Tab-separated table of C-alpha atoms and ligand atoms in Angstrom:
chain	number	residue	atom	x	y	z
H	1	UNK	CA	-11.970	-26.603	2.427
H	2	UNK	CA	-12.595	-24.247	-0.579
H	3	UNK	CA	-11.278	-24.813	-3.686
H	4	UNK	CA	-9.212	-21.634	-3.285
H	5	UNK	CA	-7.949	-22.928	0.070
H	6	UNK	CA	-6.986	-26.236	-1.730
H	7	UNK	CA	-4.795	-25.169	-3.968
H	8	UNK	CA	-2.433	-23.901	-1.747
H	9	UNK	CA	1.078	-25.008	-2.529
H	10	UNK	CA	3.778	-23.471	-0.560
H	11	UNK	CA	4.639	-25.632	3.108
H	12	UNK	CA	5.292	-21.971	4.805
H	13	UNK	CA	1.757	-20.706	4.081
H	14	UNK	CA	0.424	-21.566	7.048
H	15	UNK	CA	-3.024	-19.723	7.217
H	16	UNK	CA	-4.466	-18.509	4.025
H	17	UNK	CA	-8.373	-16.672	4.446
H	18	UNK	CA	-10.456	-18.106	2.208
H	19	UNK	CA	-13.032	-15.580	-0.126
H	20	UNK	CA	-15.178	-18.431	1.071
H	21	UNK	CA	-14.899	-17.084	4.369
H	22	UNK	CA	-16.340	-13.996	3.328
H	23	UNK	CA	-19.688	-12.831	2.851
H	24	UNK	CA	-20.645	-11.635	-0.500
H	25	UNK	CA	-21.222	-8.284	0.429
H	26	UNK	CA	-22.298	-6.584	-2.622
H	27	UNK	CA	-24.150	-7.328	-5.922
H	28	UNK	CA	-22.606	-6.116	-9.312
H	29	UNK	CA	-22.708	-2.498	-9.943
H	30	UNK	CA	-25.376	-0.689	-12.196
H	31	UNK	CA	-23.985	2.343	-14.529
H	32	UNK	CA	-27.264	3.440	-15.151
H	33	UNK	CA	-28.028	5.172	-11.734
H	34	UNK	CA	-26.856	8.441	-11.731
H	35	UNK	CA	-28.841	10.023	-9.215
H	36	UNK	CA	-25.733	10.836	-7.016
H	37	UNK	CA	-26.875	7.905	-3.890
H	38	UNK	CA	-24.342	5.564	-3.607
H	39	UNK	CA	-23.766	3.061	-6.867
H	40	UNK	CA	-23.584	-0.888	-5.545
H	41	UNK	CA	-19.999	-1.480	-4.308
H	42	UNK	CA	-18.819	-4.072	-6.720
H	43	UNK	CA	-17.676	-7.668	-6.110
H	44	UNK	CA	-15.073	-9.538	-7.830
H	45	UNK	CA	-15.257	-13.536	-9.230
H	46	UNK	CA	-14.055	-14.641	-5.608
H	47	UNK	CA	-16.626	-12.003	-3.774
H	48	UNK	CA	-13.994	-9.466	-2.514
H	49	UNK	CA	-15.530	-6.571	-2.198
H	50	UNK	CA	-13.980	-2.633	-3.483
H	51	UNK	CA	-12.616	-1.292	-0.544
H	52	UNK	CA	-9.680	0.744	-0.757
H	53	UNK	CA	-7.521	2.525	-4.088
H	54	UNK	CA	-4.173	3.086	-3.694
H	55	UNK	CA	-2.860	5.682	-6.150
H	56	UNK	CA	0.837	5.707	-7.702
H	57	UNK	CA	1.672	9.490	-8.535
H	58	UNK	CA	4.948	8.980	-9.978
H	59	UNK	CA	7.575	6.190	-10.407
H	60	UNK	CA	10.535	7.821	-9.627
H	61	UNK	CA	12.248	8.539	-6.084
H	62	UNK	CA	15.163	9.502	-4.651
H	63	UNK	CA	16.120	7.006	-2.773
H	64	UNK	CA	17.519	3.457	-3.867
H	65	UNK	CA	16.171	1.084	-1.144
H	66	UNK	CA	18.087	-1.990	-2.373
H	67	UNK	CA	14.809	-4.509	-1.941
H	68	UNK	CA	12.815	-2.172	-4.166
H	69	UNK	CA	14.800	0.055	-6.679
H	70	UNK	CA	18.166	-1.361	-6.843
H	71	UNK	CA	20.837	0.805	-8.570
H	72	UNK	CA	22.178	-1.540	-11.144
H	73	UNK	CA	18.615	-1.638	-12.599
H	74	UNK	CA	17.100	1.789	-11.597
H	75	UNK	CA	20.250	3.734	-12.949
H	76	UNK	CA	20.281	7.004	-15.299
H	77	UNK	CA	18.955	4.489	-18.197
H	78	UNK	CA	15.834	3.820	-16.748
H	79	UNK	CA	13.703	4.320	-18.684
H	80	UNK	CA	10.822	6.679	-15.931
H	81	UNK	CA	7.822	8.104	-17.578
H	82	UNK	CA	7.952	11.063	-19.275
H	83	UNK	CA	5.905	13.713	-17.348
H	84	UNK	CA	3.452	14.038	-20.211
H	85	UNK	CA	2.313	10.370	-19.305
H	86	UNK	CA	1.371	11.060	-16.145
H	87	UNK	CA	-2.064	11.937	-15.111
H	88	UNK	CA	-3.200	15.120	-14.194
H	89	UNK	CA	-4.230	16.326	-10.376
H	90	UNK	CA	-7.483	16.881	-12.319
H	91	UNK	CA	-7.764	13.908	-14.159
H	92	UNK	CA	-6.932	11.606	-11.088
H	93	UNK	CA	-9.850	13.510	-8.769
H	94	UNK	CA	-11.582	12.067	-11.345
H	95	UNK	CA	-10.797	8.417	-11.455
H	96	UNK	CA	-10.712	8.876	-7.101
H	97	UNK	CA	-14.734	10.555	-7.255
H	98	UNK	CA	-15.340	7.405	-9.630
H	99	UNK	CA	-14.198	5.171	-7.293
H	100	UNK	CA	-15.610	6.187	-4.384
H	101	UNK	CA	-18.820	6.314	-5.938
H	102	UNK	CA	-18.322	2.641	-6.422
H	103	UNK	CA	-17.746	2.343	-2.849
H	104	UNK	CA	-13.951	3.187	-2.107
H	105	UNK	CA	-13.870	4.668	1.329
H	106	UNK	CA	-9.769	4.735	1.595
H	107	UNK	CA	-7.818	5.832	-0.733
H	108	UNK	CA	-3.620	6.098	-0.060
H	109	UNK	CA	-1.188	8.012	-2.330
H	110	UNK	CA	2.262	6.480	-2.873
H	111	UNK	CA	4.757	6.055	-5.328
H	112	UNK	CA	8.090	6.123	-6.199
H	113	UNK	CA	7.915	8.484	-3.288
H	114	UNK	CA	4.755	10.856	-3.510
H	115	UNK	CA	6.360	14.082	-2.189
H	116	UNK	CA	8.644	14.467	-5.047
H	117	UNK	CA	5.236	14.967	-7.370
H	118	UNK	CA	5.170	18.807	-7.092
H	119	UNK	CA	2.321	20.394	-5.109
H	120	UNK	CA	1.341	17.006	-4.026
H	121	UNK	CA	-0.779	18.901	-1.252
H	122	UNK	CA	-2.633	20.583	-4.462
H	123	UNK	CA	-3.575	16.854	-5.340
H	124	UNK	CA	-4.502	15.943	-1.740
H	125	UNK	CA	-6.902	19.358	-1.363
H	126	UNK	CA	-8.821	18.182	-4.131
H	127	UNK	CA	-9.054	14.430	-2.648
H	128	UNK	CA	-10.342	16.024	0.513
H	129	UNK	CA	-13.084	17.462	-1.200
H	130	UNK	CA	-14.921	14.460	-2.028
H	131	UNK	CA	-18.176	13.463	-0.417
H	132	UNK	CA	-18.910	9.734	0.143
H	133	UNK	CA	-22.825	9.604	-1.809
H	134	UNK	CA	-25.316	9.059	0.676
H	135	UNK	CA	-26.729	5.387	1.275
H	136	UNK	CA	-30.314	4.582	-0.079
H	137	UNK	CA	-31.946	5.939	3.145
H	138	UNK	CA	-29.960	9.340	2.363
H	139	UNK	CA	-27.732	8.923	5.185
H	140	UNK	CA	-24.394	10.282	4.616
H	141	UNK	CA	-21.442	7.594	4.016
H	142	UNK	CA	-18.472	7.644	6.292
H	143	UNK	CA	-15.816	10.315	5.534
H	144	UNK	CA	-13.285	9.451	2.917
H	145	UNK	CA	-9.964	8.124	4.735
H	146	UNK	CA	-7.105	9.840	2.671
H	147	UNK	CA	-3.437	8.769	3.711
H	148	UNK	CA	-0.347	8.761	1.975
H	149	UNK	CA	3.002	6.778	2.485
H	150	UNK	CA	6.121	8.259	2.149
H	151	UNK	CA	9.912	7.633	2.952
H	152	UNK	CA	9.752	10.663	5.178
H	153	UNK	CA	12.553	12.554	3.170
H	154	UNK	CA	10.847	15.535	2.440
H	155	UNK	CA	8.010	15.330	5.439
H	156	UNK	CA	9.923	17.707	7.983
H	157	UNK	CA	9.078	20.455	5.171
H	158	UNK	CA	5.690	19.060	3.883
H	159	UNK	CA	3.717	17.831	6.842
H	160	UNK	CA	1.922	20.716	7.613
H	161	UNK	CA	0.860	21.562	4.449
H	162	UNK	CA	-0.504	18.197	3.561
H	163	UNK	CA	-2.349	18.443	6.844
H	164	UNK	CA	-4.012	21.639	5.381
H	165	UNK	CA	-5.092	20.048	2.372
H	166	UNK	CA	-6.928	17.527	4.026
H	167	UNK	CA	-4.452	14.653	4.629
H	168	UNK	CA	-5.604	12.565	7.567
H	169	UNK	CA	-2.729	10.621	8.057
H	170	UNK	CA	0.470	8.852	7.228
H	171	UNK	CA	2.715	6.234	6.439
H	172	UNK	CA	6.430	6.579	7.009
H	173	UNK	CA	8.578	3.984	5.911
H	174	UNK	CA	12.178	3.438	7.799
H	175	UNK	CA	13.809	0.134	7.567
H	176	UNK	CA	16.408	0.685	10.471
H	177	UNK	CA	17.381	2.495	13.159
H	178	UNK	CA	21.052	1.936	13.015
H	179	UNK	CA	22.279	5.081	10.983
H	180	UNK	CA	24.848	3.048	8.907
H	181	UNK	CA	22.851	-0.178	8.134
H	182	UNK	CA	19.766	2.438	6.934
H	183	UNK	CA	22.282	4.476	4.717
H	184	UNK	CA	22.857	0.978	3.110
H	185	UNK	CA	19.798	0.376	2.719
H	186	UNK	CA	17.971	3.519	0.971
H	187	UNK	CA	21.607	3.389	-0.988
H	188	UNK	CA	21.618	7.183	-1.103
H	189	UNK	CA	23.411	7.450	2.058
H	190	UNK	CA	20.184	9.133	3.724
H	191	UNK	CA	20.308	9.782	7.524
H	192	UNK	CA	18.322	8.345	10.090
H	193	UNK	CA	17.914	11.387	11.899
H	194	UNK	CA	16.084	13.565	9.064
H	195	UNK	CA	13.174	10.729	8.446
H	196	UNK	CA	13.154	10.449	12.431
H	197	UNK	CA	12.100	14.223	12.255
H	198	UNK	CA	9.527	13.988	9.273
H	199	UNK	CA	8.105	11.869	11.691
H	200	UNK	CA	8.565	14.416	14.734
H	201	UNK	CA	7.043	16.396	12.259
H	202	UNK	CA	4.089	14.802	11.386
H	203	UNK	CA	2.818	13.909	14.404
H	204	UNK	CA	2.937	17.783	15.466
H	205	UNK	CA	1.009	18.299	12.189
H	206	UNK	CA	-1.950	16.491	13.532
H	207	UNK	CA	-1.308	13.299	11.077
H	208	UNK	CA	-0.581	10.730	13.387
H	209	UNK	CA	-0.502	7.976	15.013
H	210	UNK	CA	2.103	7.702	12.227
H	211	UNK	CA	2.708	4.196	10.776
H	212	UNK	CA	5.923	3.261	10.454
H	213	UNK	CA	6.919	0.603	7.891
H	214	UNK	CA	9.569	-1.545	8.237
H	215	UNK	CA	10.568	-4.302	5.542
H	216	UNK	CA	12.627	-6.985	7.449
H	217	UNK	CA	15.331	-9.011	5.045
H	218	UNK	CA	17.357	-11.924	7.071
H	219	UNK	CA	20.602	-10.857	7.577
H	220	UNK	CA	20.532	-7.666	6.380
H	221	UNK	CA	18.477	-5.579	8.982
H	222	UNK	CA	16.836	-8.243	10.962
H	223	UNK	CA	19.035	-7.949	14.025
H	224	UNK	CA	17.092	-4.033	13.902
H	225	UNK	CA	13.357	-5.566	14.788
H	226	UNK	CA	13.922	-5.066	18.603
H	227	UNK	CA	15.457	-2.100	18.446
H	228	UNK	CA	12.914	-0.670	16.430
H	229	UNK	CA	9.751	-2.037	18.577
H	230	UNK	CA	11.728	-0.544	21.986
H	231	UNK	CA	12.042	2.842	20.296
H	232	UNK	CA	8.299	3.694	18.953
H	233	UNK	CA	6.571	1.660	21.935
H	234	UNK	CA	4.913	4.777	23.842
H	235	UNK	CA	5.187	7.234	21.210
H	236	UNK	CA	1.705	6.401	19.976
H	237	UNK	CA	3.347	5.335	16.399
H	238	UNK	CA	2.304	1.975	15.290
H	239	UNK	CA	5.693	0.166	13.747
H	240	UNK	CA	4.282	-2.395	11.203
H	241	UNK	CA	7.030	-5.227	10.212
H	242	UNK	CA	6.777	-6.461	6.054
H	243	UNK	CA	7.934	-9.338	5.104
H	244	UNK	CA	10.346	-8.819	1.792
H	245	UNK	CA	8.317	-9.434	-0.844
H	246	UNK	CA	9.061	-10.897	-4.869
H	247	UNK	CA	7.123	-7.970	-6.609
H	248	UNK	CA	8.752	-6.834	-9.417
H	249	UNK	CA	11.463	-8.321	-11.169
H	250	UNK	CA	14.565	-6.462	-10.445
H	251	UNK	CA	15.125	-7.107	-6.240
H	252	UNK	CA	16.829	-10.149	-6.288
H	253	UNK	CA	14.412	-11.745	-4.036
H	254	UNK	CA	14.996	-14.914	-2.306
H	255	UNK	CA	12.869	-17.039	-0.185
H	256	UNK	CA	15.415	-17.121	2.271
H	257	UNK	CA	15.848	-13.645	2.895
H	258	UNK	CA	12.182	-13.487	4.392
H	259	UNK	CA	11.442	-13.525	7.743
H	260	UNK	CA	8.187	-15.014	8.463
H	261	UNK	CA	6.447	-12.367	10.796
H	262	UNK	CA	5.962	-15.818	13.426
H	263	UNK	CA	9.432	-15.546	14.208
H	264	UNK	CA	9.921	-11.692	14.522
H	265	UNK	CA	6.543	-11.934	17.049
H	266	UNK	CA	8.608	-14.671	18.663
H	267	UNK	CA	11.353	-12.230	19.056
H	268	UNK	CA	9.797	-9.299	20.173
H	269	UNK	CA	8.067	-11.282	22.526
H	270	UNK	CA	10.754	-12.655	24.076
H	271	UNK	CA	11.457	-9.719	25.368
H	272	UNK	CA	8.277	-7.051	25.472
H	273	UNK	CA	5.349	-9.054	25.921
H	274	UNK	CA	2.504	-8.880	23.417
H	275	UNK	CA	-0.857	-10.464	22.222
H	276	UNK	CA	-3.119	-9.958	19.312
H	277	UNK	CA	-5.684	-8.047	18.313
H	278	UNK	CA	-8.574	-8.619	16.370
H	279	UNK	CA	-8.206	-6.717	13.163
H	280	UNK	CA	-10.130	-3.502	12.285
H	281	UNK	CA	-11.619	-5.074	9.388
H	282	UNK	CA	-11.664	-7.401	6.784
H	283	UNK	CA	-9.283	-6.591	4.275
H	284	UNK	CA	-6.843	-5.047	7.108
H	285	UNK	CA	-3.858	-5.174	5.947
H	286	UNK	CA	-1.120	-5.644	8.798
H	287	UNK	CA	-2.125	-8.165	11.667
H	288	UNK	CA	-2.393	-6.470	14.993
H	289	UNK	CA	-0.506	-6.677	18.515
H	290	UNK	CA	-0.641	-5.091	21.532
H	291	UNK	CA	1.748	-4.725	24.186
H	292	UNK	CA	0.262	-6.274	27.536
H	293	UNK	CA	1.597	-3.471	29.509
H	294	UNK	CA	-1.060	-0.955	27.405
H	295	UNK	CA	2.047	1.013	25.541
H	296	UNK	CA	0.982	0.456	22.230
H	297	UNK	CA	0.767	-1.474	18.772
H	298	UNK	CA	2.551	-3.576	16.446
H	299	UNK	CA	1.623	-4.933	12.946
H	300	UNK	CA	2.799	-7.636	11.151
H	301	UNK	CA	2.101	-7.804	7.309
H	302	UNK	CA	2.805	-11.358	6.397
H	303	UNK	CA	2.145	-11.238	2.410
H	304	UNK	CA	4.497	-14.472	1.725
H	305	UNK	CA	3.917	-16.817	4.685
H	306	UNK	CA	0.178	-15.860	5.432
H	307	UNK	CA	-1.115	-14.774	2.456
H	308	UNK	CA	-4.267	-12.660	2.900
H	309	UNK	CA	-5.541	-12.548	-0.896
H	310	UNK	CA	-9.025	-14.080	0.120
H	311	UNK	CA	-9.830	-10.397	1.800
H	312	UNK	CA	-7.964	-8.385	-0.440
H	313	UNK	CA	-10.012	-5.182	-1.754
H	314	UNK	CA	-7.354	-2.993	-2.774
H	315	UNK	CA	-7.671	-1.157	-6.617
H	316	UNK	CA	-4.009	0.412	-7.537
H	317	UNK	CA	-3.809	3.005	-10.037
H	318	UNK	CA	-0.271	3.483	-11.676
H	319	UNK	CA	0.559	7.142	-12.469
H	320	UNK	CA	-0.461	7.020	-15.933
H	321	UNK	CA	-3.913	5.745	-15.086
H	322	UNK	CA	-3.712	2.262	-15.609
H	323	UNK	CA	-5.720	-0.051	-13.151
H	324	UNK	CA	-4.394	-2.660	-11.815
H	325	UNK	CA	-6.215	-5.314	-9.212
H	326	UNK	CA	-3.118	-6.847	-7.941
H	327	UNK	CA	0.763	-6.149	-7.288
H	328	UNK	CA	2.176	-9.108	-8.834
H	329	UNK	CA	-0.198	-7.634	-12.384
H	330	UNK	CA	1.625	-7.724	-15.220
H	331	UNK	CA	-1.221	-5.851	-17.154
H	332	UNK	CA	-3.436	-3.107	-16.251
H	333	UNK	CA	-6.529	-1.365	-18.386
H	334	UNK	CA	-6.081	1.695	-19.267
H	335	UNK	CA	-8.328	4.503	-17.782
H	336	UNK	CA	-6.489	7.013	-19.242
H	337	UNK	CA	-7.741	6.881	-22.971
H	338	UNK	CA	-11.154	6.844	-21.722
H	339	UNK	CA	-10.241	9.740	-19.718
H	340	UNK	CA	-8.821	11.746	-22.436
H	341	UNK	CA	-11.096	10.475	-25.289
H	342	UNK	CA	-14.354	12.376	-22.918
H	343	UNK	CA	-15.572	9.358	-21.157
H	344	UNK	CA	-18.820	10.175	-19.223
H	345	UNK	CA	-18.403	9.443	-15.418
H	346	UNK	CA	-21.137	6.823	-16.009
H	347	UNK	CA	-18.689	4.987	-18.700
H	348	UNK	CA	-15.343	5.604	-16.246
H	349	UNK	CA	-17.266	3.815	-13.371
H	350	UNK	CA	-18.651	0.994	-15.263
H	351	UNK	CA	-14.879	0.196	-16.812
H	352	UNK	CA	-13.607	0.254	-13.332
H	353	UNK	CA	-16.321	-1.764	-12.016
H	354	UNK	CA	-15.916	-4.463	-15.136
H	355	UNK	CA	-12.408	-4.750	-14.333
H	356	UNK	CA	-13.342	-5.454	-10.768
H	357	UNK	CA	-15.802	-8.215	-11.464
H	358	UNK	CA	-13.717	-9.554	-13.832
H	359	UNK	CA	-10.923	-9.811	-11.197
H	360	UNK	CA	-9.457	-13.276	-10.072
H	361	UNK	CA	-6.090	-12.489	-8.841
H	362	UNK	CA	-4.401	-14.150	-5.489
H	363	UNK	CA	-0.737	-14.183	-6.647
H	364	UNK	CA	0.742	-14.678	-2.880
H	365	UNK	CA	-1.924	-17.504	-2.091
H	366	UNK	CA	-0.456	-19.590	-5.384
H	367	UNK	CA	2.769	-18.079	-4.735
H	368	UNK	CA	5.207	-20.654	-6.808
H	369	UNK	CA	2.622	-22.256	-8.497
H	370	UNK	CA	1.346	-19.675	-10.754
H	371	UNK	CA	2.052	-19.474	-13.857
H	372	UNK	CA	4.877	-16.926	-14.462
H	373	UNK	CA	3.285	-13.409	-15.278
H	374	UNK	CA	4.982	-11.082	-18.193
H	375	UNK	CA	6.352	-8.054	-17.157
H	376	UNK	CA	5.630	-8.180	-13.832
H	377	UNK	CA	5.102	-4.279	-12.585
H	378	UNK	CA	7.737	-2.741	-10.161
H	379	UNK	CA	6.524	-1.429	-6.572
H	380	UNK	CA	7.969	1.758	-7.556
H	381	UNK	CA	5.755	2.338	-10.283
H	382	UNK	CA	2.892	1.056	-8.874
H	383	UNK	CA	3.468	1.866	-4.830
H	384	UNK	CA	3.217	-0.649	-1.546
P	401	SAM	N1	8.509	5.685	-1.400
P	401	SAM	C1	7.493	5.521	-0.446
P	401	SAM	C2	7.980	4.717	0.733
P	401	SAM	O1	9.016	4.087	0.649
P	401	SAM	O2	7.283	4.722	1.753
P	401	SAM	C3	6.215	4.920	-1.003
P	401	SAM	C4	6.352	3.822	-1.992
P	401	SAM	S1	7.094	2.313	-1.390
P	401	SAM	C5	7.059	1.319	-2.847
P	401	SAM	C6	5.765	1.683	-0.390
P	401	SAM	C7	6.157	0.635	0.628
P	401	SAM	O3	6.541	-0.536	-0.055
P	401	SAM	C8	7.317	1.031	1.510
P	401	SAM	O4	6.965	0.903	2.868
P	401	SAM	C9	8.380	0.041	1.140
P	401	SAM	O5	9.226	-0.257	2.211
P	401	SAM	C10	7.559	-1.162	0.687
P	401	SAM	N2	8.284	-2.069	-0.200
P	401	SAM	C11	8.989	-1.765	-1.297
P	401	SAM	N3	9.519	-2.879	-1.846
P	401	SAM	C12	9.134	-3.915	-1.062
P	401	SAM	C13	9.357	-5.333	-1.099
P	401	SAM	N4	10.074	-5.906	-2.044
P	401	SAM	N5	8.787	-6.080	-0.131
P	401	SAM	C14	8.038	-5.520	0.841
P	401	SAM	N6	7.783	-4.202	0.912
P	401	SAM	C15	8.342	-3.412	-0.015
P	402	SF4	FE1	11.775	4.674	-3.030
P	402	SF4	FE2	9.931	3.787	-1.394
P	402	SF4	FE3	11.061	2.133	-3.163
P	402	SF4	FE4	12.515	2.996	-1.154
P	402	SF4	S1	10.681	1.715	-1.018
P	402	SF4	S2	13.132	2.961	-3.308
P	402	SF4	S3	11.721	5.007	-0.843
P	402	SF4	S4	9.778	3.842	-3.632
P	403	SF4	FE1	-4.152	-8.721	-3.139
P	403	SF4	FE2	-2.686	-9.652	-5.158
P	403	SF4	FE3	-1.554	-9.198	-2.764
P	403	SF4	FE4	-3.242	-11.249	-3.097
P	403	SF4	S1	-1.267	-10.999	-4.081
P	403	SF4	S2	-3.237	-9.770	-1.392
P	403	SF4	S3	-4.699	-10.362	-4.572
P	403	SF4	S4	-2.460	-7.641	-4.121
């Protein structure tokens, strides 16, 4: 076992992926070529490659999900940042061609909820636009994957528009199907019906097979996991089931409000037969299942009782341009001086690709027995 793998702590982890498990895929990154061919994808101190960025284009949102952004904390006091703070469309193309010069080949926007940035699509056309360098042998690089999650609020108006820009598809998050228990639950008294038709809505807009995220608490909207696998199995929507996560410091989480995705397979097996399916790749996020009968997919993303840190590639930047390597980070490093001060593109890349060799992070495999960090960040400022 791996040293990683032997410091496991917590009795309901009950597979953990070791970065031993993993080939080292890439050596460190070299600043100095500039010659636009693909710079070496960087590896961090446990030999995770840089796979993916997820970028955070505003903390605030307009809905109160009670696991996430509870009222009592997220109230007319909070303090959001001012819109000075935030980075530019331009300046985060920039920070997104760095990245995927390093190797990034996905990158997803999120929040807060994305759609209320204005002219998010302006952000997304200028995402679309960049080109994956070509590998040594001057072979193009696969085509940038650009997605976006969203609480499907404003999607009925925006889908088709984002699918302009160059969006290629999307996340739509919707924690029940039961009208009343979801009004609860976003705690602005928003309707089922209106994020069932952003999602009507993206689908005609070319962006599916939508993904539709669902974060399960016990006791609160568990008794909905049925209902919800019944009602997007043959739509071609893939309905991926999160277990309620401890980010942040404001939800109130409790261990045993989590339902460990073993059970809610259990359950939905009980009753539509399933099996699994190899994942895409490493680093996939959600762990796959297929109905037997061929009408679709199921995920499962398992963060507290399967933690999946050993393949974990995913770079976040918060909308002010702070990087962060991990959602339980209390500190990021600031991209944005550098950005403002006239960094070269040569200087951004090599202090994102220090920060990524530097990286050590695998929170949910120590879950419990890591030290406490400062200041954790909230998932509404930094996004899922
Ligand atoms: N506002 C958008 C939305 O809700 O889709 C994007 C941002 S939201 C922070 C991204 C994802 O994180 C959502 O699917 C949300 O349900 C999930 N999420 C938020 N808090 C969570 C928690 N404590 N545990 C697990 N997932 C959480
Ligand atoms: Fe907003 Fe998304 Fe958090 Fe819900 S989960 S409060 S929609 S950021
Ligand atoms: Fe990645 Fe951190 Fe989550 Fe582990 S805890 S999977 S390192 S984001």
């Amino acid at each position: 076992m791996s040293a990683v793998a032997s410091r496991r702590v917590i009795p309901i982890v009950d597979r953990v992926r070791s970065p031993a498990d993993l080939p080292l895929r890439s050596p460190a990154f070299d600043a100095s070529r500039e010659d636009g061919t693909a710079a070496s994808r960087p590896a961090d101190r446990l030999g995770r490659p840089l796979h993916d960025l997820r970028i955070s284009v505003t903390d605030r949102c307009n809905f109160r999900c009670t696991y996430c952004m509870p009222k009592d904390v997220f109230d007319r006091d909070h303090a959001y940042l001012p819109h000075t703070a935030l980075l530019t469309f331009e300046e985060i193309e920039r920070v997104a061609r760095s990245f995927v010069r390093l190797g990034v080949e996905k990158i997803r926007l999120t929040g807060g909820e994305p759609l209320l940035r204005k002219d998010l699509e302006r952000l997304v056309a200028r995402l679309s636009t960049i080109e994956p360098p070509p590998d040594a042998d001057g072979r193009p690089g696969p085509a940038l994957d650009l997605t976006l999650t969203t609480n499907g609020s404003l999607l009925r108006r925006k889908a088709k528009a984002l699918k302009a820009a160059g969006l290629r598809r999307v996340t739509v998050s919707l924690d029940a199907l039961d009208d009343g228990r979801f009004r609860a639950m976003n705690d602005v008294d928003f309707p089922v019906r209106d994020v069932l038709a952003g999602i009507d809505a993206a689908a005609d807009a070319g962006l599916g097979p939508v993904k539709i995220n669902m974060v399960v608490k016990r006791g609160v909207n568990d008794d909905q996991v049925v209902a919800m696998a019944r009602r997007f199995r043959g739509t071609g929507h893939i309905v991926r089931f999160i277990e309620f996560m401890d980010v942040g410091a404001s939800n109130g989480w409790r261990l045993d409000e989590v339902v460990p995705s073993r059970e809610l397979v259990a359950r939905i097996a009980a009753v539509l037969p399933v099996e699994a399916v190899e994942r895409d790749y490493a680093g996939e996020v959600a762990e796959r299942w297929r109905y037997v009968d061929g009408s679709g997919e199921i995920g499962f993303v398992s963060s507290v009782t399967q933690a999946f840190c050993g393949d974990c590639s995913r770079a976040r930047l918060s909308p002010e341009g702070r990087l962060f390597t991990c959602l339980f980070a209390g500190r990021g490093i600031d991209l944005r001086t550098p950005l403002r001060d006239g960094t070269t593109d040569a200087g951004l890349g090599d202090a994102i690709a220090s920060a990524w060799r530097a990286r050590t992070d695998r929170y949910s495999q120590l879950r419990g027995s890591a030290p406490a960090t400062d200041g954790r960040i909230e998932m509404s400022y930094i996004g899922g």
